[in-house]
Amino acid sequence: MDGRRSPGWRFGWLWAAYGVSAFGTRFAFDAFALVALLVLDAGPAEVSLLAAVGPAVGAVLAVPLGPWVEHRRKRPVMIATDVVRCAVLLSVPVAYAVDALTVGQLLVVSVTVAAADITFQAAVGAYVKDVVPKEELLRANGRLESTAWTATMLGPPLGGAAIGWFGPVTTVLADAVSYLLSAGALGAAGGGDRRPERPDARPRLRAGDLLDGWRHILRSRELRPLFLNTVLVNGLIMASSPLLVVLMVGPLGFAPWQYGLAFAVPCLGGLVGARLSRRLVARFGPRRVLRVTGTLRACWPLGLAFVGPGTAGLVLVMVIEFGLITSIGVFNPVFATRRLERTPADRVVRTLSAWSATGKASIAPLTALWGLLASLTGPRTAIALAGVLLLATPLLLPRHADEAHQGPSAP
């Protein structure tokens, strides 16, 4: 990699690790639900339990890991989470091979992977801040964002084909291997992260340490509104997503492959947005870009309530999703960079863990609530309500920067 143009070779290895594990995760998209349905003959209640409770419980378990990880080197932590995820995922095909697989085991694996995911992502943020110069943070976050959207675009269709050819357990095995490859790439990075120091040399964590991430977020004039905005926006989008499946594949009569196509193609918008983010920040500044793209991403989902059958309906979904994902593709790397800049190096993991845990834990009750609403009013009405509420979320975007950081962010 060109040292003048890139955030550094250590980030290059991190990027490779992030890319291979992200692709493995998207390749195994909905794998547990499919294994439960196709292999274990599970019912809707058990599948819903896997989809909602597993990530939510994993988010709760990840909270105490944040303070512990904060005072350790981040690269070994990331490698450890990769190894843990690989091991627990491998237990699924092993149990399947000996005819011992159960829904309970899938739930335990789901919880473990969710907790490890949050810990890994928080450690990634801290590692990026350590090894990437401040002026290159936005470029680095843009590359991670574009990689995530590429994996989202390619992974599910290829995973669906693999399930058709070899069965659903195959994608779980591929996901496990991706974490093993990720651990190898991180091992090749060779360190570079700083050795954290405890200012008071406490031998044990205090109960109050668990709340440090939330304290930092809620005391910041800039992070607090960003936190509320991103948690609510992501929760509403995810809560209405299953209802769109029901609407399109049910009353509107779309085939499953058409539904998959409607969401795979617009992921190109994520690549476009991530590529544009740095140029837009250089021209307009990070705060204006956040406000404009944060507003735009809230405007698109309401249109999904007006989707009809046939080609016109499919095209409408693609256009709406392309606009939404492009806006998110610009917003996310700018937001991630701003969050790192506004967080002290000794509090990054706790802040990111608290942020991710809150987001994941909030999705489960919102999804359940919107499912209940859809059962009473129909999926189209519930999707419309989520869209209307999203229109109010730009009011939560920050209007003031933190006083200690009034200087412009590096483009």
Coordinates of C-alpha atoms in Angstrom, one line a residue:
M1 CA 0.0 0.0 0.0
D2 CA 1.2 3.5 -0.7
G3 CA 2.2 5.0 2.6
R4 CA 1.6 8.6 1.3
R5 CA -2.0 7.8 0.2
S6 CA -3.1 5.2 2.8
P7 CA -3.7 5.2 6.5
G8 CA -0.8 2.7 6.9
W9 CA 0.1 -0.9 6.4
R10 CA -1.2 -1.9 9.9
F11 CA -4.6 -0.5 8.9
G12 CA -4.3 -2.4 5.7
W13 CA -4.2 -5.7 7.6
L14 CA -7.1 -4.5 9.8
W15 CA -9.0 -3.7 6.7
A16 CA -8.4 -7.1 5.3
A17 CA -9.5 -8.7 8.6
Y18 CA -12.6 -6.6 8.7
G19 CA -13.5 -7.3 5.1
V20 CA -13.2 -11.1 5.3
S21 CA -15.2 -11.3 8.5
A22 CA -17.8 -8.9 7.2
F23 CA -18.2 -11.0 4.1
G24 CA -18.5 -14.2 6.1
T25 CA -21.2 -12.6 8.3
R26 CA -23.2 -11.4 5.3
F27 CA -22.7 -14.7 3.5
A28 CA -24.3 -16.4 6.5
F29 CA -27.1 -13.8 6.7
D30 CA -30.1 -15.3 8.6
A31 CA -28.3 -18.6 8.8
F32 CA -29.5 -19.4 12.3
A33 CA -33.1 -18.8 11.3
L34 CA -32.7 -21.0 8.2
V35 CA -31.0 -23.8 10.2
A36 CA -33.8 -23.6 12.7
L37 CA -36.5 -23.8 10.0
L38 CA -35.0 -26.2 7.6
V39 CA -33.0 -28.5 9.9
L40 CA -34.8 -28.4 13.2
D41 CA -38.4 -27.7 12.0
A42 CA -38.6 -24.8 14.5
G43 CA -41.8 -22.7 14.6
P44 CA -42.2 -19.0 14.3
A45 CA -41.9 -18.4 18.0
E46 CA -38.5 -20.2 18.2
V47 CA -37.2 -18.4 15.1
S48 CA -38.3 -15.0 16.5
L49 CA -36.5 -15.9 19.8
L50 CA -33.3 -16.5 17.9
A51 CA -33.6 -13.3 15.9
A52 CA -34.5 -11.0 18.8
V53 CA -33.3 -12.4 22.1
G54 CA -29.9 -13.7 21.0
P55 CA -28.5 -10.3 19.9
A56 CA -30.2 -8.5 22.8
V57 CA -28.7 -10.7 25.5
G58 CA -25.4 -10.6 23.8
A59 CA -25.5 -6.8 23.9
V60 CA -26.1 -6.9 27.7
L61 CA -23.2 -9.4 28.2
A62 CA -20.9 -7.2 26.2
V63 CA -21.3 -4.2 28.5
P64 CA -18.9 -5.4 31.3
L65 CA -16.3 -6.3 28.7
G66 CA -15.9 -2.7 27.7
P67 CA -14.0 -1.5 30.8
W68 CA -11.9 -4.7 30.8
V69 CA -10.9 -4.3 27.1
E70 CA -10.2 -0.6 27.6
H71 CA -7.1 -1.4 29.7
R72 CA -5.6 -4.0 27.3
R73 CA -4.0 -3.9 23.9
K74 CA -6.8 -4.0 21.3
R75 CA -5.2 -6.3 18.6
P76 CA -5.0 -9.3 20.9
V77 CA -8.6 -8.7 22.0
M78 CA -9.8 -8.6 18.4
I79 CA -7.9 -11.8 17.7
A80 CA -9.5 -13.4 20.8
T81 CA -13.0 -12.4 19.7
D82 CA -12.3 -13.9 16.3
V83 CA -11.2 -17.2 17.8
V84 CA -14.2 -17.3 20.1
R85 CA -16.6 -16.7 17.3
C86 CA -14.9 -19.3 15.1
A87 CA -15.0 -21.9 17.9
V88 CA -18.7 -21.4 18.8
L89 CA -19.8 -21.3 15.1
L90 CA -17.9 -24.5 14.4
S91 CA -19.9 -26.2 17.1
V92 CA -23.0 -25.9 14.9
P93 CA -21.8 -28.1 12.0
V94 CA -20.2 -30.5 14.5
A95 CA -23.5 -30.9 16.4
Y96 CA -25.4 -31.2 13.1
A97 CA -23.0 -34.0 11.9
V98 CA -23.7 -36.1 15.0
D99 CA -27.4 -35.2 15.0
A100 CA -27.2 -33.3 18.3
L101 CA -28.1 -29.8 17.2
T102 CA -30.8 -28.0 19.1
V103 CA -32.5 -24.6 19.1
G104 CA -31.0 -24.0 22.5
Q105 CA -27.5 -24.4 21.2
L106 CA -28.2 -22.0 18.3
L107 CA -29.4 -19.5 20.9
V108 CA -26.2 -19.8 23.0
V109 CA -24.1 -19.4 19.9
S110 CA -26.2 -16.4 18.8
V111 CA -25.7 -14.7 22.2
T112 CA -21.9 -15.4 22.2
V113 CA -21.4 -14.2 18.7
A114 CA -23.4 -11.0 19.4
A115 CA -21.3 -10.2 22.5
A116 CA -18.1 -10.9 20.6
D117 CA -19.3 -8.7 17.7
I118 CA -19.8 -5.7 19.9
T119 CA -16.5 -6.2 21.7
F120 CA -14.7 -6.6 18.3
Q121 CA -16.2 -3.5 16.8
A122 CA -15.4 -1.4 19.9
A123 CA -11.8 -2.6 19.8
V124 CA -11.6 -1.8 16.1
G125 CA -12.5 1.8 16.8
A126 CA -9.8 2.1 19.5
Y127 CA -7.2 0.4 17.3
V128 CA -8.0 2.6 14.3
K129 CA -7.5 5.7 16.5
D130 CA -4.1 4.3 17.7
V131 CA -2.7 3.4 14.3
V132 CA -4.3 5.9 11.9
P133 CA -3.2 9.6 11.9
K134 CA -6.0 12.0 12.8
E135 CA -6.0 13.5 9.3
E136 CA -6.6 10.0 7.8
L137 CA -9.4 8.9 10.1
L138 CA -12.2 9.8 7.7
R139 CA -10.5 8.0 4.8
A140 CA -10.0 4.9 7.0
N141 CA -13.7 4.9 8.2
G142 CA -14.8 5.4 4.6
R143 CA -12.9 2.3 3.5
L144 CA -14.5 0.2 6.3
E145 CA -17.9 1.6 5.4
S146 CA -17.5 0.8 1.7
T147 CA -16.3 -2.7 2.6
A148 CA -19.3 -3.3 4.8
W149 CA -21.7 -2.4 1.9
T150 CA -19.8 -4.5 -0.6
A151 CA -20.2 -7.5 1.8
T152 CA -23.9 -6.7 2.2
M153 CA -24.3 -6.6 -1.6
L154 CA -22.5 -9.8 -2.4
G155 CA -22.8 -11.9 0.7
P156 CA -26.5 -12.8 1.0
P157 CA -27.0 -13.7 -2.7
L158 CA -24.0 -16.0 -2.7
G159 CA -24.9 -17.4 0.7
G160 CA -28.4 -18.1 -0.6
A161 CA -27.0 -20.0 -3.5
A162 CA -24.7 -22.0 -1.2
I163 CA -27.7 -22.9 1.0
G164 CA -29.5 -24.1 -2.1
W165 CA -26.6 -26.3 -3.2
F166 CA -25.1 -27.5 0.1
G167 CA -27.6 -26.7 2.9
P168 CA -27.9 -24.0 5.5
V169 CA -25.1 -25.3 7.8
T170 CA -22.6 -24.6 5.1
T171 CA -22.9 -20.9 5.5
V172 CA -22.3 -21.2 9.3
L173 CA -19.1 -23.1 8.5
A174 CA -18.0 -20.5 6.0
D175 CA -18.6 -17.7 8.6
A176 CA -16.5 -19.6 11.1
V177 CA -13.6 -19.9 8.6
S178 CA -13.9 -16.1 7.9
Y179 CA -13.2 -15.4 11.5
L180 CA -10.2 -17.6 11.5
L181 CA -8.8 -15.8 8.4
S182 CA -9.6 -12.5 10.2
A183 CA -7.5 -13.6 13.2
G184 CA -4.6 -14.4 10.8
A185 CA -4.7 -11.0 9.2
L186 CA -4.7 -9.3 12.5
G187 CA -1.8 -11.4 13.6
A188 CA 0.1 -10.2 10.6
A189 CA -0.6 -6.5 11.5
G190 CA 2.1 -6.9 14.2
G191 CA 0.8 -4.5 16.9
G192 CA 1.0 -0.7 16.7
D193 CA -1.6 0.0 19.3
R194 CA -0.6 1.8 22.4
R195 CA -0.3 0.0 25.8
P196 CA -3.1 1.5 28.0
E197 CA -2.4 2.6 31.5
R198 CA -4.6 2.7 34.5
P199 CA -4.3 6.2 35.9
D200 CA -5.2 4.9 39.4
A201 CA -3.7 1.4 39.0
R202 CA -7.0 -0.2 40.3
P203 CA -6.7 -4.0 40.3
R204 CA -10.4 -4.5 39.8
L205 CA -13.2 -3.0 37.9
R206 CA -15.7 -1.0 39.8
A207 CA -19.5 -1.1 39.1
G208 CA -19.3 2.5 38.1
D209 CA -16.8 1.6 35.3
L210 CA -19.7 0.0 33.4
L211 CA -21.4 3.3 33.0
D212 CA -18.4 5.4 31.9
G213 CA -19.2 5.0 28.2
W214 CA -22.8 6.3 28.7
R215 CA -21.5 9.1 31.0
H216 CA -19.1 10.3 28.3
I217 CA -21.8 10.2 25.6
L218 CA -24.5 11.9 27.7
R219 CA -22.2 14.7 28.9
S220 CA -21.1 15.6 25.4
R221 CA -23.1 18.3 23.6
E222 CA -22.3 16.7 20.3
L223 CA -22.3 13.0 21.1
R224 CA -25.5 13.0 23.1
P225 CA -27.8 14.0 20.2
L226 CA -25.9 11.8 17.8
F227 CA -26.4 8.9 20.1
L228 CA -30.1 9.4 20.4
N229 CA -30.5 10.0 16.7
T230 CA -28.6 6.9 15.5
V231 CA -30.2 4.5 18.0
L232 CA -33.7 5.7 17.1
V233 CA -33.1 5.8 13.3
N234 CA -31.5 2.3 13.3
G235 CA -34.1 0.9 15.5
L236 CA -37.0 2.2 13.4
I237 CA -35.4 1.0 10.2
M238 CA -34.7 -2.5 11.6
A239 CA -38.2 -2.7 13.2
S240 CA -40.0 -2.1 9.9
S241 CA -37.6 -4.4 7.8
P242 CA -39.4 -7.7 8.6
L243 CA -42.7 -6.1 7.8
L244 CA -41.5 -5.1 4.4
V245 CA -40.6 -8.8 3.8
V246 CA -44.2 -9.8 4.8
L247 CA -45.7 -7.1 2.6
M248 CA -43.6 -7.8 -0.5
V249 CA -43.5 -11.6 -0.4
G250 CA -47.1 -11.9 0.9
P251 CA -49.8 -9.6 -0.4
L252 CA -47.7 -8.0 -3.2
G253 CA -46.6 -11.4 -4.6
F254 CA -42.9 -10.8 -5.1
A255 CA -40.7 -13.9 -5.3
P256 CA -38.0 -14.2 -2.7
W257 CA -35.3 -13.6 -5.3
Q258 CA -37.0 -10.4 -6.3
Y259 CA -37.0 -9.3 -2.7
G260 CA -33.3 -10.1 -2.4
L261 CA -32.5 -8.2 -5.6
A262 CA -34.4 -5.2 -4.4
F263 CA -32.0 -4.8 -1.5
A264 CA -28.7 -6.1 -3.1
V265 CA -28.6 -3.7 -6.0
P266 CA -29.1 -0.5 -3.9
C267 CA -26.1 -1.4 -1.8
L268 CA -24.1 0.2 -4.6
G269 CA -25.3 3.4 -3.0
G270 CA -23.3 2.6 0.1
L271 CA -20.1 2.4 -2.0
V272 CA -21.0 5.7 -3.7
G273 CA -21.7 7.4 -0.4
A274 CA -18.6 6.2 1.4
R275 CA -16.5 7.4 -1.6
L276 CA -18.2 10.8 -1.5
S277 CA -18.0 11.4 2.3
R278 CA -14.4 12.7 2.4
R279 CA -14.9 15.1 -0.6
L280 CA -18.1 16.4 0.9
V281 CA -16.5 17.0 4.3
A282 CA -13.6 18.8 2.7
R283 CA -16.0 21.1 0.9
F284 CA -18.8 21.7 3.5
G285 CA -17.4 20.6 6.8
P286 CA -18.4 17.6 8.9
R287 CA -21.3 19.2 10.9
R288 CA -23.1 20.3 7.7
V289 CA -22.6 16.9 6.1
L290 CA -24.0 15.1 9.1
R291 CA -27.1 17.3 9.3
V292 CA -27.9 17.1 5.6
T293 CA -27.3 13.4 5.1
G294 CA -28.8 12.6 8.5
T295 CA -32.0 14.4 7.4
L296 CA -32.0 12.8 3.9
R297 CA -31.7 9.2 5.3
A298 CA -34.8 10.0 7.4
C299 CA -36.9 11.0 4.4
W300 CA -36.7 7.9 2.3
P301 CA -38.3 5.0 4.3
L302 CA -41.8 6.5 4.3
G303 CA -42.0 5.8 0.6
L304 CA -41.9 2.1 1.3
A305 CA -45.5 2.3 2.6
F306 CA -46.6 3.1 -1.0
V307 CA -45.0 0.1 -2.7
G308 CA -47.3 -1.7 -5.2
P309 CA -47.0 -5.0 -7.1
G310 CA -45.2 -5.7 -10.3
T311 CA -42.2 -4.1 -11.9
A312 CA -43.1 -0.6 -10.9
G313 CA -43.2 -1.6 -7.2
L314 CA -39.9 -3.4 -7.5
V315 CA -38.3 -0.4 -9.1
L316 CA -39.7 1.9 -6.4
V317 CA -38.2 -0.2 -3.6
M318 CA -34.8 -0.1 -5.4
V319 CA -34.9 3.7 -5.8
I320 CA -36.0 4.3 -2.2
E321 CA -33.4 1.9 -0.8
F322 CA -30.6 3.3 -3.1
G323 CA -31.4 6.8 -1.8
L324 CA -31.5 5.6 1.8
I325 CA -28.3 3.6 1.6
T326 CA -26.4 6.3 -0.2
S327 CA -27.3 8.8 2.5
I328 CA -26.2 6.3 5.2
G329 CA -23.0 5.6 3.2
V330 CA -22.1 9.3 3.5
F331 CA -23.3 9.7 7.1
N332 CA -21.7 6.7 8.7
P333 CA -18.0 7.3 8.1
V334 CA -18.3 11.0 9.0
F335 CA -20.3 10.1 12.1
A336 CA -17.7 7.4 13.1
T337 CA -14.8 9.8 12.6
R338 CA -16.5 12.5 14.6
R339 CA -17.2 10.1 17.4
L340 CA -13.6 9.0 17.6
E341 CA -12.4 12.6 17.6
R342 CA -14.7 13.5 20.4
T343 CA -13.7 10.6 22.6
P344 CA -10.5 10.4 24.6
A345 CA -8.2 7.5 23.8
D346 CA -8.7 5.9 27.2
R347 CA -12.5 5.8 26.8
V348 CA -13.0 4.7 23.2
V349 CA -13.9 1.1 23.9
R350 CA -16.3 1.8 26.7
T351 CA -18.0 4.5 24.6
L352 CA -18.3 2.3 21.5
S353 CA -19.5 -0.7 23.6
A354 CA -22.2 1.4 25.3
W355 CA -23.3 2.8 21.9
S356 CA -23.5 -0.6 20.2
A357 CA -25.1 -2.4 23.2
T358 CA -27.8 0.3 23.4
G359 CA -28.5 0.1 19.7
K360 CA -28.7 -3.7 19.5
A361 CA -30.7 -4.0 22.7
S362 CA -33.2 -1.4 21.5
I363 CA -33.9 -3.2 18.2
A364 CA -35.5 -6.2 19.9
P365 CA -38.4 -4.4 21.7
L366 CA -39.0 -2.1 18.7
T367 CA -39.2 -5.0 16.4
A368 CA -41.6 -6.8 18.7
L369 CA -43.7 -3.6 19.1
W370 CA -43.9 -3.1 15.4
G371 CA -44.8 -6.7 14.8
L372 CA -47.7 -6.3 17.2
L373 CA -48.7 -3.1 15.5
A374 CA -48.7 -4.8 12.1
S375 CA -50.9 -7.6 13.4
L376 CA -53.4 -5.0 14.5
T377 CA -53.2 -2.6 11.5
G378 CA -51.5 -4.4 8.7
P379 CA -47.8 -4.2 7.6
R380 CA -48.3 -1.2 5.3
T381 CA -49.7 1.0 8.1
A382 CA -46.9 -0.1 10.5
I383 CA -44.3 0.7 7.9
A384 CA -45.9 4.1 7.3
L385 CA -45.8 4.9 11.0
A386 CA -42.1 4.1 11.3
G387 CA -41.5 6.3 8.3
V388 CA -43.5 9.2 9.9
L389 CA -41.5 8.9 13.1
L390 CA -38.2 8.8 11.2
L391 CA -39.1 12.3 9.8
A392 CA -38.8 13.7 13.3
T393 CA -35.3 12.2 14.0
P394 CA -33.3 15.0 12.3
L395 CA -34.4 17.2 15.2
L396 CA -32.0 15.1 17.4
L397 CA -29.0 15.8 15.2
P398 CA -26.4 18.0 17.0
R399 CA -26.6 21.7 16.6
H400 CA -23.5 22.6 18.7
A401 CA -20.0 21.2 18.8
D402 CA -18.3 20.4 22.1
E403 CA -16.6 23.5 23.4
A404 CA -13.3 21.7 23.8
H405 CA -13.3 20.8 20.1
Q406 CA -14.3 23.9 18.3
G407 CA -11.6 23.6 15.6
P408 CA -12.6 22.1 12.2
S409 CA -12.3 18.4 11.8
A410 CA -9.7 17.2 9.5
P411 CA -11.0 16.4 6.0

